[in-house]
Amino acid sequence: MASLLEMKEIFRNADAVCFDVDSTVIREEGIDELAKFCGVGDAVAEMTRRAMGGTVTFKAALTARLGLIRPSYEQVQKLISDNPPQLTPGIRELVSRLHQRGVQVFLVSGGFQSIVEHVASQLNIPTANVFANRLKFYFNGEYAGFDETQPTAESGGKGKVITHLKEQFQFKKVVMIGDGATDMEACPPADCFIGFGGNVIRKQVKEKAKWYITHFDELLKELEE
């Protein structure tokens, strides 16, 4: 296992940095915001708590929650326009600095492609660098399920995305940053995991992550040194 000093070295020399989105790059949990917007916030929040506890698989939890929300295409678009996701303080500067250094930045999320792409556009991250779950709609815009073939729809999916990126781009050092257990599980294949507690602190991540931060300024400082 890498020491904290070695992890900082990996971060400073990374070819690619992958960020989780909900409660990391943005302040809220996209699925909970969508549920609130569709009038089933409390029921879905309870399901989310159970999912975080690890008693059900990610895909089973996602299927159950979306089955309750059943968001239409129109509702998803209205959520983005009326309640756009709030960027976490410091993320814009950090992504900009990474881009200046020639580091590839990816958003790897169990959230929804349409919401995550909106976040990516604000951070000048190309759509091709977004890995998230795709909602499906019928021609009339009603909810028709989600694309179950996406790696991010499965437990362990973030690790699969990182393995794919390493194979595709020959990256030697990839860093994963996130608030949750699914982010921590992506290391390995990620070479370093940085736990983020700036929006919500998940006990198990705080206890197990060797490098745990609560503000993105801490990472900006590492890049300045």
PDB file of C-alpha atoms in Angstrom:
ATOM      1  CA  MET A   1       0.000   0.000   0.000  1.00  0.00           C
ATOM      2  CA  ALA A   2       1.261   3.455  -0.912  1.00  0.00           C
ATOM      3  CA  SER A   3       2.125   5.869   1.890  1.00  0.00           C
ATOM      4  CA  LEU A   4       0.587   9.358   1.996  1.00  0.00           C
ATOM      5  CA  LEU A   5       3.799  10.834   0.565  1.00  0.00           C
ATOM      6  CA  GLU A   6       3.738   8.344  -2.306  1.00  0.00           C
ATOM      7  CA  MET A   7       0.070   9.116  -2.954  1.00  0.00           C
ATOM      8  CA  LYS A   8       0.807  12.833  -3.145  1.00  0.00           C
ATOM      9  CA  GLU A   9       3.572  12.051  -5.627  1.00  0.00           C
ATOM     10  CA  ILE A  10       1.133   9.989  -7.742  1.00  0.00           C
ATOM     11  CA  PHE A  11      -1.383  12.845  -7.694  1.00  0.00           C
ATOM     12  CA  ARG A  12       1.225  15.416  -8.767  1.00  0.00           C
ATOM     13  CA  ASN A  13       2.310  13.189 -11.662  1.00  0.00           C
ATOM     14  CA  ALA A  14      -1.083  11.758 -12.658  1.00  0.00           C
ATOM     15  CA  ASP A  15      -1.967  11.267 -16.338  1.00  0.00           C
ATOM     16  CA  ALA A  16      -5.673  11.314 -15.478  1.00  0.00           C
ATOM     17  CA  VAL A  17      -7.890  12.305 -12.551  1.00  0.00           C
ATOM     18  CA  CYS A  18     -11.373  10.779 -12.239  1.00  0.00           C
ATOM     19  CA  PHE A  19     -13.961  12.549 -10.091  1.00  0.00           C
ATOM     20  CA  ASP A  20     -17.160  11.172  -8.657  1.00  0.00           C
ATOM     21  CA  VAL A  21     -19.928  13.757  -9.178  1.00  0.00           C
ATOM     22  CA  ASP A  22     -22.728  13.613  -6.570  1.00  0.00           C
ATOM     23  CA  SER A  23     -21.578  15.108  -3.229  1.00  0.00           C
ATOM     24  CA  THR A  24     -18.066  15.543  -4.702  1.00  0.00           C
ATOM     25  CA  VAL A  25     -17.991  17.780  -7.788  1.00  0.00           C
ATOM     26  CA  ILE A  26     -21.503  19.017  -6.962  1.00  0.00           C
ATOM     27  CA  ARG A  27     -22.955  19.640  -3.527  1.00  0.00           C
ATOM     28  CA  GLU A  28     -26.042  17.456  -3.821  1.00  0.00           C
ATOM     29  CA  GLU A  29     -27.038  13.879  -4.716  1.00  0.00           C
ATOM     30  CA  GLY A  30     -28.608  14.036  -8.181  1.00  0.00           C
ATOM     31  CA  ILE A  31     -31.040  11.157  -7.671  1.00  0.00           C
ATOM     32  CA  ASP A  32     -32.337  12.623  -4.400  1.00  0.00           C
ATOM     33  CA  GLU A  33     -32.823  16.042  -6.041  1.00  0.00           C
ATOM     34  CA  LEU A  34     -34.703  14.403  -8.933  1.00  0.00           C
ATOM     35  CA  ALA A  35     -36.884  12.488  -6.444  1.00  0.00           C
ATOM     36  CA  LYS A  36     -37.720  15.675  -4.523  1.00  0.00           C
ATOM     37  CA  PHE A  37     -38.535  17.433  -7.782  1.00  0.00           C
ATOM     38  CA  CYS A  38     -40.884  14.563  -8.743  1.00  0.00           C
ATOM     39  CA  GLY A  39     -42.557  14.548  -5.317  1.00  0.00           C
ATOM     40  CA  VAL A  40     -41.142  11.291  -3.878  1.00  0.00           C
ATOM     41  CA  GLY A  41     -38.149  12.703  -1.995  1.00  0.00           C
ATOM     42  CA  ASP A  42     -38.607  11.059   1.407  1.00  0.00           C
ATOM     43  CA  ALA A  43     -39.242   7.542   0.104  1.00  0.00           C
ATOM     44  CA  VAL A  44     -36.221   7.675  -2.204  1.00  0.00           C
ATOM     45  CA  ALA A  45     -33.946   9.176   0.490  1.00  0.00           C
ATOM     46  CA  GLU A  46     -34.767   6.167   2.681  1.00  0.00           C
ATOM     47  CA  MET A  47     -33.837   3.807  -0.185  1.00  0.00           C
ATOM     48  CA  THR A  48     -30.601   5.756  -0.715  1.00  0.00           C
ATOM     49  CA  ARG A  49     -29.680   5.309   2.959  1.00  0.00           C
ATOM     50  CA  ARG A  50     -30.201   1.552   2.660  1.00  0.00           C
ATOM     51  CA  ALA A  51     -28.140   1.452  -0.546  1.00  0.00           C
ATOM     52  CA  MET A  52     -25.264   3.348   1.122  1.00  0.00           C
ATOM     53  CA  GLY A  53     -25.341   0.774   3.908  1.00  0.00           C
ATOM     54  CA  GLY A  54     -24.356  -1.844   1.357  1.00  0.00           C
ATOM     55  CA  THR A  55     -27.252  -4.260   2.009  1.00  0.00           C
ATOM     56  CA  VAL A  56     -28.424  -4.204  -1.628  1.00  0.00           C
ATOM     57  CA  THR A  57     -26.501  -4.115  -4.921  1.00  0.00           C
ATOM     58  CA  PHE A  58     -26.087  -0.759  -6.635  1.00  0.00           C
ATOM     59  CA  LYS A  59     -28.128  -1.862  -9.661  1.00  0.00           C
ATOM     60  CA  ALA A  60     -30.996  -3.178  -7.491  1.00  0.00           C
ATOM     61  CA  ALA A  61     -31.079   0.087  -5.522  1.00  0.00           C
ATOM     62  CA  LEU A  62     -30.987   2.179  -8.707  1.00  0.00           C
ATOM     63  CA  THR A  63     -33.779   0.125 -10.296  1.00  0.00           C
ATOM     64  CA  ALA A  64     -35.972   0.449  -7.191  1.00  0.00           C
ATOM     65  CA  ARG A  65     -35.423   4.183  -6.781  1.00  0.00           C
ATOM     66  CA  LEU A  66     -36.008   4.991 -10.443  1.00  0.00           C
ATOM     67  CA  GLY A  67     -39.100   2.769 -10.421  1.00  0.00           C
ATOM     68  CA  LEU A  68     -40.477   4.998  -7.693  1.00  0.00           C
ATOM     69  CA  ILE A  69     -39.460   8.317  -9.303  1.00  0.00           C
ATOM     70  CA  ARG A  70     -40.328   7.422 -12.945  1.00  0.00           C
ATOM     71  CA  PRO A  71     -38.966  10.772 -14.196  1.00  0.00           C
ATOM     72  CA  SER A  72     -40.132  11.981 -17.601  1.00  0.00           C
ATOM     73  CA  TYR A  73     -37.722  13.556 -20.089  1.00  0.00           C
ATOM     74  CA  GLU A  74     -39.432  16.896 -19.469  1.00  0.00           C
ATOM     75  CA  GLN A  75     -39.003  16.634 -15.676  1.00  0.00           C
ATOM     76  CA  VAL A  76     -35.266  15.913 -16.012  1.00  0.00           C
ATOM     77  CA  GLN A  77     -34.760  18.915 -18.318  1.00  0.00           C
ATOM     78  CA  LYS A  78     -36.844  21.159 -16.027  1.00  0.00           C
ATOM     79  CA  LEU A  79     -34.826  20.061 -12.985  1.00  0.00           C
ATOM     80  CA  ILE A  80     -31.584  21.060 -14.743  1.00  0.00           C
ATOM     81  CA  SER A  81     -32.966  24.449 -15.825  1.00  0.00           C
ATOM     82  CA  ASP A  82     -34.849  25.308 -12.593  1.00  0.00           C
ATOM     83  CA  ASN A  83     -32.465  23.785 -10.014  1.00  0.00           C
ATOM     84  CA  PRO A  84     -29.077  23.455 -11.724  1.00  0.00           C
ATOM     85  CA  PRO A  85     -26.510  21.409  -9.778  1.00  0.00           C
ATOM     86  CA  GLN A  86     -24.366  23.537  -7.439  1.00  0.00           C
ATOM     87  CA  LEU A  87     -20.626  23.168  -8.015  1.00  0.00           C
ATOM     88  CA  THR A  88     -18.550  22.451  -4.899  1.00  0.00           C
ATOM     89  CA  PRO A  89     -16.272  25.415  -3.973  1.00  0.00           C
ATOM     90  CA  GLY A  90     -12.784  25.048  -5.438  1.00  0.00           C
ATOM     91  CA  ILE A  91     -13.639  22.428  -8.087  1.00  0.00           C
ATOM     92  CA  ARG A  92     -13.605  24.881 -10.991  1.00  0.00           C
ATOM     93  CA  GLU A  93     -10.103  26.086 -10.063  1.00  0.00           C
ATOM     94  CA  LEU A  94      -8.804  22.547  -9.499  1.00  0.00           C
ATOM     95  CA  VAL A  95     -10.080  21.206 -12.838  1.00  0.00           C
ATOM     96  CA  SER A  96      -8.728  24.277 -14.630  1.00  0.00           C
ATOM     97  CA  ARG A  97      -5.293  23.764 -13.026  1.00  0.00           C
ATOM     98  CA  LEU A  98      -5.260  20.071 -13.971  1.00  0.00           C
ATOM     99  CA  HIS A  99      -6.146  20.980 -17.565  1.00  0.00           C
ATOM    100  CA  GLN A 100      -3.310  23.543 -17.631  1.00  0.00           C
ATOM    101  CA  ARG A 101      -0.916  20.774 -16.608  1.00  0.00           C
ATOM    102  CA  GLY A 102      -2.137  18.561 -19.459  1.00  0.00           C
ATOM    103  CA  VAL A 103      -3.937  16.123 -17.148  1.00  0.00           C
ATOM    104  CA  GLN A 104      -7.052  14.417 -18.537  1.00  0.00           C
ATOM    105  CA  VAL A 105     -10.092  14.907 -16.278  1.00  0.00           C
ATOM    106  CA  PHE A 106     -13.012  12.451 -16.253  1.00  0.00           C
ATOM    107  CA  LEU A 107     -16.365  12.441 -14.464  1.00  0.00           C
ATOM    108  CA  VAL A 108     -17.277   8.897 -13.392  1.00  0.00           C
ATOM    109  CA  SER A 109     -20.698   8.827 -11.782  1.00  0.00           C
ATOM    110  CA  GLY A 110     -23.525   6.551 -10.752  1.00  0.00           C
ATOM    111  CA  GLY A 111     -25.742   9.565 -11.495  1.00  0.00           C
ATOM    112  CA  PHE A 112     -27.433  10.502 -14.756  1.00  0.00           C
ATOM    113  CA  GLN A 113     -25.738  11.392 -18.024  1.00  0.00           C
ATOM    114  CA  SER A 114     -27.939  14.443 -18.748  1.00  0.00           C
ATOM    115  CA  ILE A 115     -27.191  16.017 -15.347  1.00  0.00           C
ATOM    116  CA  VAL A 116     -23.490  15.050 -15.375  1.00  0.00           C
ATOM    117  CA  GLU A 117     -23.003  16.423 -18.906  1.00  0.00           C
ATOM    118  CA  HIS A 118     -24.449  19.755 -17.709  1.00  0.00           C
ATOM    119  CA  VAL A 119     -21.817  19.762 -14.910  1.00  0.00           C
ATOM    120  CA  ALA A 120     -19.055  18.791 -17.379  1.00  0.00           C
ATOM    121  CA  SER A 121     -19.908  21.718 -19.670  1.00  0.00           C
ATOM    122  CA  GLN A 122     -19.463  24.135 -16.748  1.00  0.00           C
ATOM    123  CA  LEU A 123     -15.985  22.707 -16.092  1.00  0.00           C
ATOM    124  CA  ASN A 124     -14.855  22.532 -19.755  1.00  0.00           C
ATOM    125  CA  ILE A 125     -14.727  18.739 -19.567  1.00  0.00           C
ATOM    126  CA  PRO A 126     -15.557  17.128 -22.943  1.00  0.00           C
ATOM    127  CA  THR A 127     -18.674  14.937 -23.137  1.00  0.00           C
ATOM    128  CA  ALA A 128     -16.462  12.016 -24.205  1.00  0.00           C
ATOM    129  CA  ASN A 129     -14.899  12.153 -20.704  1.00  0.00           C
ATOM    130  CA  VAL A 130     -18.249  11.575 -18.961  1.00  0.00           C
ATOM    131  CA  PHE A 131     -19.202   8.083 -17.735  1.00  0.00           C
ATOM    132  CA  ALA A 132     -22.651   7.972 -16.127  1.00  0.00           C
ATOM    133  CA  ASN A 133     -26.003   6.213 -16.281  1.00  0.00           C
ATOM    134  CA  ARG A 134     -28.339   6.873 -19.168  1.00  0.00           C
ATOM    135  CA  LEU A 135     -32.059   7.241 -18.554  1.00  0.00           C
ATOM    136  CA  LYS A 136     -34.321   5.864 -21.290  1.00  0.00           C
ATOM    137  CA  PHE A 137     -37.563   7.488 -22.427  1.00  0.00           C
ATOM    138  CA  TYR A 138     -40.426   6.495 -24.723  1.00  0.00           C
ATOM    139  CA  PHE A 139     -41.232   8.669 -27.755  1.00  0.00           C
ATOM    140  CA  ASN A 140     -43.784  10.606 -25.676  1.00  0.00           C
ATOM    141  CA  GLY A 141     -41.070  11.438 -23.096  1.00  0.00           C
ATOM    142  CA  GLU A 142     -42.280   9.036 -20.391  1.00  0.00           C
ATOM    143  CA  TYR A 143     -39.736   7.098 -18.313  1.00  0.00           C
ATOM    144  CA  ALA A 144     -38.700   3.799 -19.943  1.00  0.00           C
ATOM    145  CA  GLY A 145     -35.961   2.557 -17.609  1.00  0.00           C
ATOM    146  CA  PHE A 146     -32.200   3.011 -17.778  1.00  0.00           C
ATOM    147  CA  ASP A 147     -29.372   1.561 -19.848  1.00  0.00           C
ATOM    148  CA  GLU A 148     -28.306  -1.471 -17.808  1.00  0.00           C
ATOM    149  CA  THR A 149     -25.280  -2.105 -20.048  1.00  0.00           C
ATOM    150  CA  GLN A 150     -23.410   0.979 -18.718  1.00  0.00           C
ATOM    151  CA  PRO A 151     -20.555  -0.055 -16.376  1.00  0.00           C
ATOM    152  CA  THR A 152     -21.663   2.649 -13.905  1.00  0.00           C
ATOM    153  CA  ALA A 153     -25.008   0.820 -13.444  1.00  0.00           C
ATOM    154  CA  GLU A 154     -23.195  -2.012 -11.622  1.00  0.00           C
ATOM    155  CA  SER A 155     -21.428  -2.362  -8.286  1.00  0.00           C
ATOM    156  CA  GLY A 156     -17.705  -2.101  -9.087  1.00  0.00           C
ATOM    157  CA  GLY A 157     -18.497  -0.166 -12.271  1.00  0.00           C
ATOM    158  CA  LYS A 158     -16.185   2.758 -11.554  1.00  0.00           C
ATOM    159  CA  GLY A 159     -13.211   0.388 -11.421  1.00  0.00           C
ATOM    160  CA  LYS A 160     -14.247  -1.053 -14.798  1.00  0.00           C
ATOM    161  CA  VAL A 161     -14.275   2.461 -16.279  1.00  0.00           C
ATOM    162  CA  ILE A 162     -10.756   3.127 -14.949  1.00  0.00           C
ATOM    163  CA  THR A 163      -9.470  -0.200 -16.340  1.00  0.00           C
ATOM    164  CA  HIS A 164     -10.990   0.741 -19.717  1.00  0.00           C
ATOM    165  CA  LEU A 165      -9.325   4.214 -19.621  1.00  0.00           C
ATOM    166  CA  LYS A 166      -5.939   2.708 -18.790  1.00  0.00           C
ATOM    167  CA  GLU A 167      -6.228   0.280 -21.695  1.00  0.00           C
ATOM    168  CA  GLN A 168      -7.535   2.879 -24.145  1.00  0.00           C
ATOM    169  CA  PHE A 169      -5.127   5.718 -23.361  1.00  0.00           C
ATOM    170  CA  GLN A 170      -2.175   3.813 -21.846  1.00  0.00           C
ATOM    171  CA  PHE A 171      -2.414   5.932 -18.679  1.00  0.00           C
ATOM    172  CA  LYS A 172       0.260   4.989 -16.131  1.00  0.00           C
ATOM    173  CA  LYS A 173      -1.136   6.879 -13.120  1.00  0.00           C
ATOM    174  CA  VAL A 174      -4.855   7.408 -12.550  1.00  0.00           C
ATOM    175  CA  VAL A 175      -6.309   9.068  -9.439  1.00  0.00           C
ATOM    176  CA  MET A 176      -9.898   8.581  -8.207  1.00  0.00           C
ATOM    177  CA  ILE A 177     -11.515  11.257  -6.006  1.00  0.00           C
ATOM    178  CA  GLY A 178     -14.889  10.799  -4.342  1.00  0.00           C
ATOM    179  CA  ASP A 179     -17.007  10.723  -1.202  1.00  0.00           C
ATOM    180  CA  GLY A 180     -18.373   7.184  -1.291  1.00  0.00           C
ATOM    181  CA  ALA A 181     -17.567   3.507  -0.938  1.00  0.00           C
ATOM    182  CA  THR A 182     -18.004   2.906  -4.693  1.00  0.00           C
ATOM    183  CA  ASP A 183     -15.228   5.470  -5.319  1.00  0.00           C
ATOM    184  CA  MET A 184     -12.885   3.877  -2.785  1.00  0.00           C
ATOM    185  CA  GLU A 185     -13.521   0.433  -4.332  1.00  0.00           C
ATOM    186  CA  ALA A 186     -12.179   1.735  -7.658  1.00  0.00           C
ATOM    187  CA  CYS A 187      -8.629   1.693  -6.208  1.00  0.00           C
ATOM    188  CA  PRO A 188      -7.196  -0.550  -7.575  1.00  0.00           C
ATOM    189  CA  PRO A 189      -7.326  -0.297 -10.599  1.00  0.00           C
ATOM    190  CA  ALA A 190      -6.876   3.432  -9.769  1.00  0.00           C
ATOM    191  CA  ASP A 191      -3.340   4.061  -8.478  1.00  0.00           C
ATOM    192  CA  CYS A 192      -4.500   6.387  -5.714  1.00  0.00           C
ATOM    193  CA  PHE A 193      -7.814   7.184  -4.002  1.00  0.00           C
ATOM    194  CA  ILE A 194      -8.487  10.539  -2.360  1.00  0.00           C
ATOM    195  CA  GLY A 195     -11.538  10.623  -0.074  1.00  0.00           C
ATOM    196  CA  PHE A 196     -13.563  13.834  -0.192  1.00  0.00           C
ATOM    197  CA  GLY A 197     -15.683  15.026   2.753  1.00  0.00           C
ATOM    198  CA  GLY A 198     -16.447  18.621   1.779  1.00  0.00           C
ATOM    199  CA  ASN A 199     -20.177  18.030   1.279  1.00  0.00           C
ATOM    200  CA  VAL A 200     -20.935  14.870   3.237  1.00  0.00           C
ATOM    201  CA  ILE A 201     -18.737  12.691   5.444  1.00  0.00           C
ATOM    202  CA  ARG A 202     -19.184   8.942   4.980  1.00  0.00           C
ATOM    203  CA  LYS A 203     -17.749   7.312   8.089  1.00  0.00           C
ATOM    204  CA  GLN A 204     -16.312   4.232   6.411  1.00  0.00           C
ATOM    205  CA  VAL A 205     -14.518   6.317   3.755  1.00  0.00           C
ATOM    206  CA  LYS A 206     -13.099   8.751   6.306  1.00  0.00           C
ATOM    207  CA  GLU A 207     -11.790   5.865   8.423  1.00  0.00           C
ATOM    208  CA  LYS A 208     -10.300   3.825   5.575  1.00  0.00           C
ATOM    209  CA  ALA A 209      -8.974   6.433   3.130  1.00  0.00           C
ATOM    210  CA  LYS A 210      -5.266   7.149   3.662  1.00  0.00           C
ATOM    211  CA  TRP A 211      -5.685  10.567   2.100  1.00  0.00           C
ATOM    212  CA  TYR A 212      -8.868  12.385   3.113  1.00  0.00           C
ATOM    213  CA  ILE A 213      -9.621  16.013   2.328  1.00  0.00           C
ATOM    214  CA  THR A 214     -12.522  18.364   3.034  1.00  0.00           C
ATOM    215  CA  HIS A 215     -11.676  21.141   0.550  1.00  0.00           C
ATOM    216  CA  PHE A 216     -10.303  21.104  -2.999  1.00  0.00           C
ATOM    217  CA  ASP A 217      -7.840  23.878  -2.024  1.00  0.00           C
ATOM    218  CA  GLU A 218      -5.801  21.117  -0.359  1.00  0.00           C
ATOM    219  CA  LEU A 219      -5.233  19.531  -3.766  1.00  0.00           C
ATOM    220  CA  LEU A 220      -4.547  22.848  -5.473  1.00  0.00           C
ATOM    221  CA  LYS A 221      -1.781  23.452  -2.901  1.00  0.00           C
ATOM    222  CA  GLU A 222      -0.221  20.083  -3.779  1.00  0.00           C
ATOM    223  CA  LEU A 223      -0.039  21.141  -7.427  1.00  0.00           C
ATOM    224  CA  GLU A 224       1.598  24.467  -6.578  1.00  0.00           C
ATOM    225  CA  GLU A 225       4.447  22.870  -4.614  1.00  0.00           C
TER     226      GLU A 225
END
